[in-house]
């Protein structure tokens, strides 16, 4: 006898749109926020442009509206294009040597945030902290003389100076 209190877990269907899975059971404007570069306000604006009711769920959307939605999203700069554009702009700031570019390069807060407390967090999140502290595997690669060779080089370099100083004193 089946348990009446147990809900059957129906698989959640997803609409695959422009390389992103959008959940069918969500309101259209909310579901669109899963796409990088589309926030809540942009999602609401898109729904208004296409004449989609604010409470309409993605599963209730007719096929012609899905086609129009896809066409409209294709005209916008979203997802990979937007990420590439952002990366290029940051690279240009670093290239020209602007203050913001230097902050990006150093992994520090860029938009005027306080650095008294969150500087270390920003650096840690950007991975710079690990490289500076030599915890990453990339920074452990040694390129130079061994410690014993280095000590011999220092001794041989400063030996003549010691002899000259002993003659003067």
Coordinates of N, CA and C in Angstrom, one line a residue:
X1 N 0.8 -1.2 0.0 CA 0.0 0.0 0.0 C 0.9 1.2 0.0
X2 N 0.7 2.2 -0.9 CA 1.5 3.3 -1.0 C 1.3 4.3 0.1
X3 N 2.3 5.0 0.5 CA 2.3 6.0 1.6 C 1.6 7.2 1.1
X4 N 0.5 7.7 1.7 CA -0.3 8.8 1.2 C 0.4 10.1 1.5
X5 N 1.2 10.2 2.6 CA 1.9 11.4 2.9 C 3.2 11.7 2.1
X6 N 3.6 10.6 1.4 CA 4.9 10.8 0.7 C 4.6 11.4 -0.7
X7 N 5.2 12.5 -1.0 CA 5.1 13.1 -2.3 C 6.0 12.4 -3.3
X8 N 5.5 12.2 -4.4 CA 6.4 11.6 -5.5 C 7.3 12.7 -6.0
X9 N 8.6 12.4 -6.0 CA 9.5 13.4 -6.5 C 9.6 13.4 -8.0
X10 N 8.8 14.2 -8.6 CA 8.8 14.3 -10.1 C 10.0 15.0 -10.6
X11 N 10.6 14.5 -11.6 CA 11.8 15.2 -12.1 C 11.5 16.6 -12.6
X12 N 12.4 17.5 -12.2 CA 12.2 18.9 -12.5 C 12.6 19.1 -14.0
X13 N 11.7 19.6 -14.8 CA 12.0 19.8 -16.2 C 12.7 21.2 -16.4
X14 N 13.5 21.2 -17.3 CA 14.3 22.5 -17.5 C 14.2 22.8 -19.0
X15 N 14.1 24.1 -19.2 CA 14.1 24.7 -20.6 C 15.6 25.1 -20.9
X16 N 16.2 24.5 -21.9 CA 17.5 24.8 -22.3 C 17.5 26.0 -23.3
X17 N 18.0 27.1 -22.8 CA 17.9 28.3 -23.7 C 19.2 29.0 -23.7
X18 N 19.9 29.1 -24.8 CA 21.1 29.8 -25.0 C 22.2 29.2 -24.1
X19 N 22.3 27.9 -24.0 CA 23.3 27.3 -23.2 C 23.1 27.3 -21.7
X20 N 21.9 27.7 -21.2 CA 21.6 27.7 -19.8 C 20.3 26.9 -19.6
X21 N 20.3 26.1 -18.5 CA 19.1 25.4 -18.1 C 18.3 26.3 -17.2
X22 N 17.1 26.6 -17.7 CA 16.1 27.4 -16.9 C 15.1 26.5 -16.3
X23 N 14.8 26.6 -15.0 CA 13.8 25.8 -14.3 C 12.4 26.2 -14.8
X24 N 11.6 25.1 -15.2 CA 10.2 25.4 -15.7 C 9.3 25.9 -14.6
X25 N 9.5 25.5 -13.4 CA 8.5 25.8 -12.4 C 8.6 27.2 -11.8
X26 N 9.6 28.0 -12.3 CA 9.8 29.4 -11.8 C 9.1 30.4 -12.7
X27 N 8.8 31.6 -12.1 CA 8.3 32.7 -12.9 C 9.3 33.1 -14.0
X28 N 8.9 33.5 -15.1 CA 9.8 33.7 -16.3 C 10.9 34.8 -15.9
X29 N 10.5 35.9 -15.3 CA 11.4 36.9 -15.0 C 12.5 36.4 -13.9
X30 N 12.1 35.5 -13.0 CA 13.0 35.0 -12.0 C 13.9 33.9 -12.7
X31 N 13.3 33.1 -13.6 CA 14.1 32.1 -14.3 C 15.2 32.7 -15.2
X32 N 14.9 33.8 -15.7 CA 15.9 34.5 -16.6 C 17.1 35.0 -15.9
X33 N 17.0 35.2 -14.6 CA 18.1 35.6 -13.8 C 19.2 34.5 -13.7
X34 N 18.9 33.3 -14.1 CA 20.0 32.3 -14.1 C 21.0 32.5 -15.2
X35 N 20.6 33.4 -16.2 CA 21.5 33.7 -17.3 C 22.4 34.9 -16.8
X36 N 23.8 34.7 -17.0 CA 24.7 35.7 -16.6 C 24.5 37.0 -17.4
X37 N 24.3 38.1 -16.6 CA 24.0 39.4 -17.3 C 22.6 39.8 -17.3
X38 N 21.7 38.9 -16.8 CA 20.3 39.2 -16.8 C 19.9 39.2 -15.3
X39 N 19.6 40.4 -14.8 CA 19.1 40.5 -13.4 C 17.6 40.5 -13.3
X40 N 17.1 40.8 -12.1 CA 15.6 40.8 -11.9 C 15.0 41.9 -12.7
X41 N 15.6 43.1 -12.7 CA 15.0 44.2 -13.4 C 15.0 44.0 -14.9
X42 N 16.1 43.4 -15.4 CA 16.2 43.1 -16.9 C 15.2 42.0 -17.3
X43 N 15.0 41.0 -16.4 CA 14.1 40.0 -16.7 C 12.7 40.5 -16.7
X44 N 12.3 41.4 -15.8 CA 11.0 42.0 -15.8 C 10.8 42.9 -17.1
X45 N 11.8 43.6 -17.5 CA 11.7 44.4 -18.7 C 11.5 43.6 -19.9
X46 N 12.2 42.4 -20.0 CA 12.1 41.5 -21.1 C 10.6 41.0 -21.2
X47 N 10.1 40.6 -20.0 CA 8.7 40.1 -20.0 C 7.7 41.1 -20.4
X48 N 8.0 42.4 -20.0 CA 7.1 43.5 -20.4 C 7.1 43.7 -21.9
X49 N 8.3 43.7 -22.5 CA 8.5 43.9 -23.9 C 7.8 42.8 -24.7
X50 N 7.8 41.6 -24.2 CA 7.2 40.4 -25.0 C 5.8 40.2 -24.6
X51 N 5.3 41.0 -23.7 CA 3.9 40.8 -23.3 C 3.6 39.6 -22.4
X52 N 4.6 39.2 -21.6 CA 4.4 38.0 -20.8 C 3.9 38.5 -19.4
X53 N 2.9 37.8 -18.9 CA 2.3 38.2 -17.6 C 3.4 38.1 -16.5
X54 N 3.5 39.0 -15.5 CA 4.5 39.0 -14.5 C 4.5 37.7 -13.7
X55 N 3.4 37.0 -13.6 CA 3.3 35.8 -12.8 C 3.3 34.5 -13.6
X56 N 3.5 34.6 -14.9 CA 3.5 33.5 -15.8 C 4.8 32.6 -15.5
X57 N 4.6 31.3 -15.4 CA 5.7 30.4 -15.2 C 6.2 30.0 -16.5
X58 N 7.5 29.5 -16.5 CA 8.1 29.2 -17.8 C 7.4 28.0 -18.4
X59 N 6.9 27.0 -17.6 CA 6.2 25.9 -18.2 C 4.9 26.2 -18.9
X60 N 4.3 27.4 -18.5 CA 3.1 27.8 -19.1 C 3.3 28.7 -20.3
X61 N 4.5 29.0 -20.7 CA 4.8 29.9 -21.8 C 4.6 29.2 -23.1
X62 N 3.8 29.8 -24.0 CA 3.6 29.2 -25.4 C 4.9 29.2 -26.2
X63 N 4.9 28.3 -27.1 CA 6.1 28.1 -27.9 C 6.5 29.3 -28.7
X64 N 5.6 30.1 -29.2 CA 5.9 31.3 -30.0 C 6.6 32.4 -29.1
X65 N 6.2 32.4 -27.8 CA 6.8 33.4 -26.8 C 8.2 32.9 -26.5
X66 N 8.4 31.6 -26.4 CA 9.8 31.1 -26.2 C 10.7 31.4 -27.3
X67 N 10.2 31.3 -28.5 CA 11.0 31.7 -29.7 C 11.3 33.2 -29.7
X68 N 10.3 34.0 -29.4 CA 10.6 35.5 -29.3 C 11.6 35.8 -28.2
X69 N 11.4 35.1 -27.1 CA 12.3 35.3 -25.9 C 13.8 34.9 -26.3
X70 N 13.9 33.8 -27.0 CA 15.2 33.4 -27.5 C 15.8 34.4 -28.5
X71 N 15.0 34.9 -29.4 CA 15.4 35.9 -30.4 C 15.9 37.2 -29.7
X72 N 15.1 37.7 -28.7 CA 15.5 38.9 -27.9 C 16.7 38.7 -27.1
X73 N 16.9 37.5 -26.5 CA 18.1 37.3 -25.7 C 19.4 37.2 -26.7
X74 N 19.2 36.7 -27.9 CA 20.3 36.7 -28.8 C 20.8 38.0 -29.2
X75 N 19.9 39.1 -29.2 CA 20.4 40.4 -29.5 C 21.1 41.1 -28.4
X76 N 21.0 40.6 -27.1 CA 21.6 41.2 -26.0 C 23.0 40.6 -25.8
X77 N 23.8 41.4 -25.1 CA 25.2 40.9 -24.8 C 25.1 40.2 -23.4
X78 N 25.1 38.9 -23.4 CA 24.9 38.2 -22.2 C 25.9 37.0 -22.1
X79 N 26.0 36.4 -21.0 CA 26.8 35.2 -20.7 C 28.3 35.3 -21.2
X80 N 28.7 34.5 -22.2 CA 30.1 34.4 -22.5 C 30.6 35.7 -23.2
X81 N 29.7 36.4 -24.0 CA 30.1 37.6 -24.6 C 30.3 38.7 -23.5
X82 N 29.4 38.7 -22.5 CA 29.6 39.7 -21.4 C 30.8 39.5 -20.6
X83 N 31.1 38.2 -20.3 CA 32.3 37.8 -19.5 C 33.5 38.2 -20.3
X84 N 33.5 38.0 -21.6 CA 34.7 38.4 -22.4 C 34.9 39.9 -22.4
X85 N 33.8 40.6 -22.6 CA 33.9 42.1 -22.6 C 34.4 42.6 -21.3
X86 N 33.9 42.0 -20.2 CA 34.4 42.5 -18.8 C 35.9 42.2 -18.7
X87 N 36.3 41.0 -19.1 CA 37.7 40.6 -19.0 C 38.6 41.6 -19.9
X88 N 38.1 41.9 -21.1 CA 38.8 42.8 -22.0 C 38.9 44.2 -21.4
X89 N 37.9 44.7 -20.7 CA 37.9 46.0 -20.1 C 38.9 46.1 -18.9
X90 N 38.9 45.0 -18.1 CA 39.8 45.0 -17.0 C 41.3 44.9 -17.6
X91 N 41.5 44.1 -18.6 CA 42.8 44.0 -19.2 C 43.2 45.3 -19.8
X92 N 42.3 46.1 -20.4 CA 42.7 47.4 -20.9 C 43.1 48.4 -19.8
X93 N 42.3 48.3 -18.6 CA 42.7 49.2 -17.5 C 44.1 48.8 -16.9
X94 N 44.4 47.5 -16.9 CA 45.7 47.1 -16.4 C 46.8 47.5 -17.4
X95 N 46.5 47.4 -18.7 CA 47.4 47.7 -19.8 C 47.8 49.2 -19.7
X96 N 46.8 50.1 -19.6 CA 47.1 51.5 -19.6 C 47.6 52.0 -18.3
X97 N 47.6 51.2 -17.3 CA 48.2 51.5 -16.0 C 47.4 52.5 -15.1
X98 N 46.1 52.4 -15.3 CA 45.2 53.2 -14.5 C 45.2 52.7 -13.0
X99 N 44.7 53.6 -12.2 CA 44.6 53.2 -10.7 C 43.7 52.0 -10.6
X100 N 42.6 51.9 -11.2 CA 41.7 50.7 -11.1 C 42.4 49.5 -11.7
X101 N 43.2 49.7 -12.7 CA 43.9 48.5 -13.3 C 44.9 48.0 -12.3
X102 N 45.6 48.9 -11.7 CA 46.6 48.5 -10.7 C 45.9 47.8 -9.5
X103 N 44.8 48.2 -9.1 CA 44.0 47.6 -8.0 C 43.6 46.2 -8.4
X104 N 43.1 46.1 -9.7 CA 42.7 44.8 -10.2 C 43.9 43.8 -10.2
X105 N 45.0 44.3 -10.7 CA 46.2 43.5 -10.8 C 46.7 43.0 -9.4
X106 N 46.6 43.9 -8.4 CA 47.1 43.6 -7.1 C 46.1 42.7 -6.3
X107 N 44.9 42.6 -6.9 CA 43.8 41.8 -6.2 C 43.2 42.5 -5.0
X108 N 43.3 43.9 -5.1 CA 42.7 44.7 -4.0 C 41.3 45.2 -4.4
X109 N 40.6 45.7 -3.4 CA 39.2 46.3 -3.7 C 39.4 47.4 -4.7
X110 N 38.5 47.5 -5.6 CA 38.7 48.5 -6.7 C 37.8 49.7 -6.6
X111 N 36.6 49.5 -6.1 CA 35.6 50.6 -6.1 C 35.5 51.4 -4.9
X112 N 36.6 51.7 -4.2 CA 36.6 52.6 -3.1 C 36.2 52.0 -1.8
X113 N 36.2 50.6 -1.7 CA 35.9 50.0 -0.4 C 37.0 50.2 0.6
X114 N 36.7 50.1 1.8 CA 37.8 50.2 2.9 C 38.7 49.0 2.8
X115 N 40.0 49.3 3.1 CA 41.0 48.3 3.0 C 41.5 47.9 4.4
X116 N 41.1 48.6 5.4 CA 41.6 48.4 6.7 C 41.3 46.9 7.2
X117 N 40.1 46.5 6.8 CA 39.7 45.1 7.2 C 39.5 44.2 6.0
X118 N 39.0 44.6 4.9 CA 38.7 43.6 3.9 C 39.8 43.5 2.8
X119 N 40.9 44.2 3.0 CA 42.0 44.0 2.0 C 42.5 42.6 2.0
X120 N 42.7 42.0 3.2 CA 43.2 40.7 3.2 C 42.2 39.7 2.7
X121 N 40.9 39.9 2.9 CA 39.9 39.0 2.3 C 39.9 39.1 0.8
X122 N 40.0 40.3 0.3 CA 40.0 40.4 -1.2 C 41.2 39.7 -1.8
X123 N 42.4 39.9 -1.2 CA 43.6 39.3 -1.7 C 43.5 37.8 -1.6
X124 N 42.9 37.3 -0.5 CA 42.8 35.8 -0.4 C 41.8 35.2 -1.4
X125 N 40.7 35.9 -1.6 CA 39.8 35.4 -2.6 C 40.3 35.5 -4.0
X126 N 41.1 36.4 -4.3 CA 41.7 36.5 -5.6 C 42.9 35.6 -5.8
X127 N 43.3 34.8 -4.8 CA 44.4 33.9 -4.9 C 45.8 34.5 -4.8
X128 N 45.9 35.8 -4.7 CA 47.2 36.4 -4.6 C 47.8 36.0 -3.2
X129 N 47.0 35.8 -2.2 CA 47.5 35.5 -0.9 C 48.3 34.2 -0.9
X130 N 47.8 33.2 -1.6 CA 48.5 31.9 -1.7 C 49.8 32.0 -2.4
X131 N 49.8 32.8 -3.5 CA 51.1 32.9 -4.3 C 52.1 33.7 -3.5
X132 N 51.7 34.7 -2.7 CA 52.6 35.5 -2.0 C 53.2 34.7 -0.8
X133 N 52.5 33.9 -0.2 CA 52.9 33.1 0.9 C 53.6 31.8 0.5
X134 N 53.7 31.6 -0.8 CA 54.3 30.4 -1.4 C 53.7 29.1 -1.0
X135 N 52.3 29.1 -0.9 CA 51.6 27.9 -0.7 C 51.2 27.2 -2.0
X136 N 51.2 27.9 -3.1 CA 50.7 27.3 -4.3 C 51.8 26.5 -4.9
X137 N 51.5 25.5 -5.6 CA 52.5 24.6 -6.2 C 53.3 25.3 -7.3
X138 N 52.7 26.3 -7.9 CA 53.4 27.0 -9.0 C 54.6 27.8 -8.4
X139 N 54.5 28.3 -7.2 CA 55.6 29.1 -6.7 C 56.7 28.3 -6.1
X140 N 56.5 27.0 -6.0 CA 57.6 26.2 -5.3 C 58.6 25.7 -6.3
X141 N 58.5 26.0 -7.6 CA 59.5 25.7 -8.6 C 60.7 26.6 -8.3
X142 N 61.8 26.0 -8.1 CA 63.0 26.7 -7.8 C 63.8 27.0 -9.1
X143 N 64.2 28.2 -9.3 CA 65.0 28.5 -10.5 C 66.1 29.4 -10.0
X144 N 67.2 28.7 -9.6 CA 68.4 29.4 -9.1 C 69.3 28.5 -8.4
X145 N 70.4 29.0 -7.8 CA 71.3 28.2 -7.2 C 70.8 27.5 -5.9
X146 N 71.3 26.4 -5.5 CA 70.9 25.7 -4.3 C 71.5 26.5 -3.1
X147 N 71.0 26.3 -1.9 CA 71.5 27.1 -0.7 C 73.0 26.9 -0.5
X148 N 73.5 25.7 -0.7 CA 75.0 25.5 -0.5 C 75.8 26.3 -1.5
X149 N 75.4 26.3 -2.7 CA 76.1 27.0 -3.8 C 76.0 28.5 -3.5
X150 N 74.8 29.0 -3.0 CA 74.6 30.4 -2.7 C 75.6 30.8 -1.6
X151 N 75.7 30.0 -0.5 CA 76.6 30.4 0.6 C 78.1 30.4 0.1
X152 N 78.5 29.5 -0.8 CA 79.9 29.6 -1.3 C 80.1 30.9 -2.1
X153 N 79.0 31.3 -2.9 CA 79.1 32.5 -3.7 C 79.3 33.7 -2.8
X154 N 78.5 33.8 -1.7 CA 78.6 34.9 -0.8 C 80.0 34.9 -0.1
X155 N 80.5 33.8 0.3 CA 81.8 33.7 1.0 C 82.9 34.2 0.0
X156 N 82.9 33.7 -1.2 CA 83.9 34.1 -2.2 C 83.8 35.5 -2.6
X157 N 82.6 36.1 -2.6 CA 82.4 37.5 -3.0 C 82.9 38.4 -1.9
X158 N 82.7 38.1 -0.7 CA 83.1 39.0 0.4 C 84.4 38.7 1.0
X159 N 85.1 37.7 0.6 CA 86.4 37.3 1.2 C 87.5 38.4 0.9
X160 N 87.6 38.9 -0.4 CA 88.5 40.0 -0.6 C 88.3 41.3 0.2
X161 N 87.0 41.6 0.4 CA 86.6 42.8 1.2 C 87.1 42.6 2.6
X162 N 87.0 41.4 3.2 CA 87.5 41.2 4.5 C 89.0 41.3 4.6
X163 N 89.7 40.8 3.6 CA 91.2 41.0 3.6 C 91.6 42.4 3.6
X164 N 90.9 43.2 2.7 CA 91.3 44.7 2.6 C 91.0 45.4 3.9
X165 N 89.9 45.1 4.6 CA 89.5 45.7 5.8 C 90.5 45.3 6.9
X166 N 91.0 44.1 6.9 CA 91.9 43.7 8.0 C 93.3 44.4 7.8
X167 N 93.7 44.7 6.6 CA 94.9 45.5 6.3 C 94.8 46.9 6.8
X168 N 93.6 47.5 6.6 CA 93.4 48.9 7.0 C 93.3 49.1 8.5
X169 N 92.8 48.1 9.2 CA 92.7 48.3 10.6 C 93.9 47.8 11.3

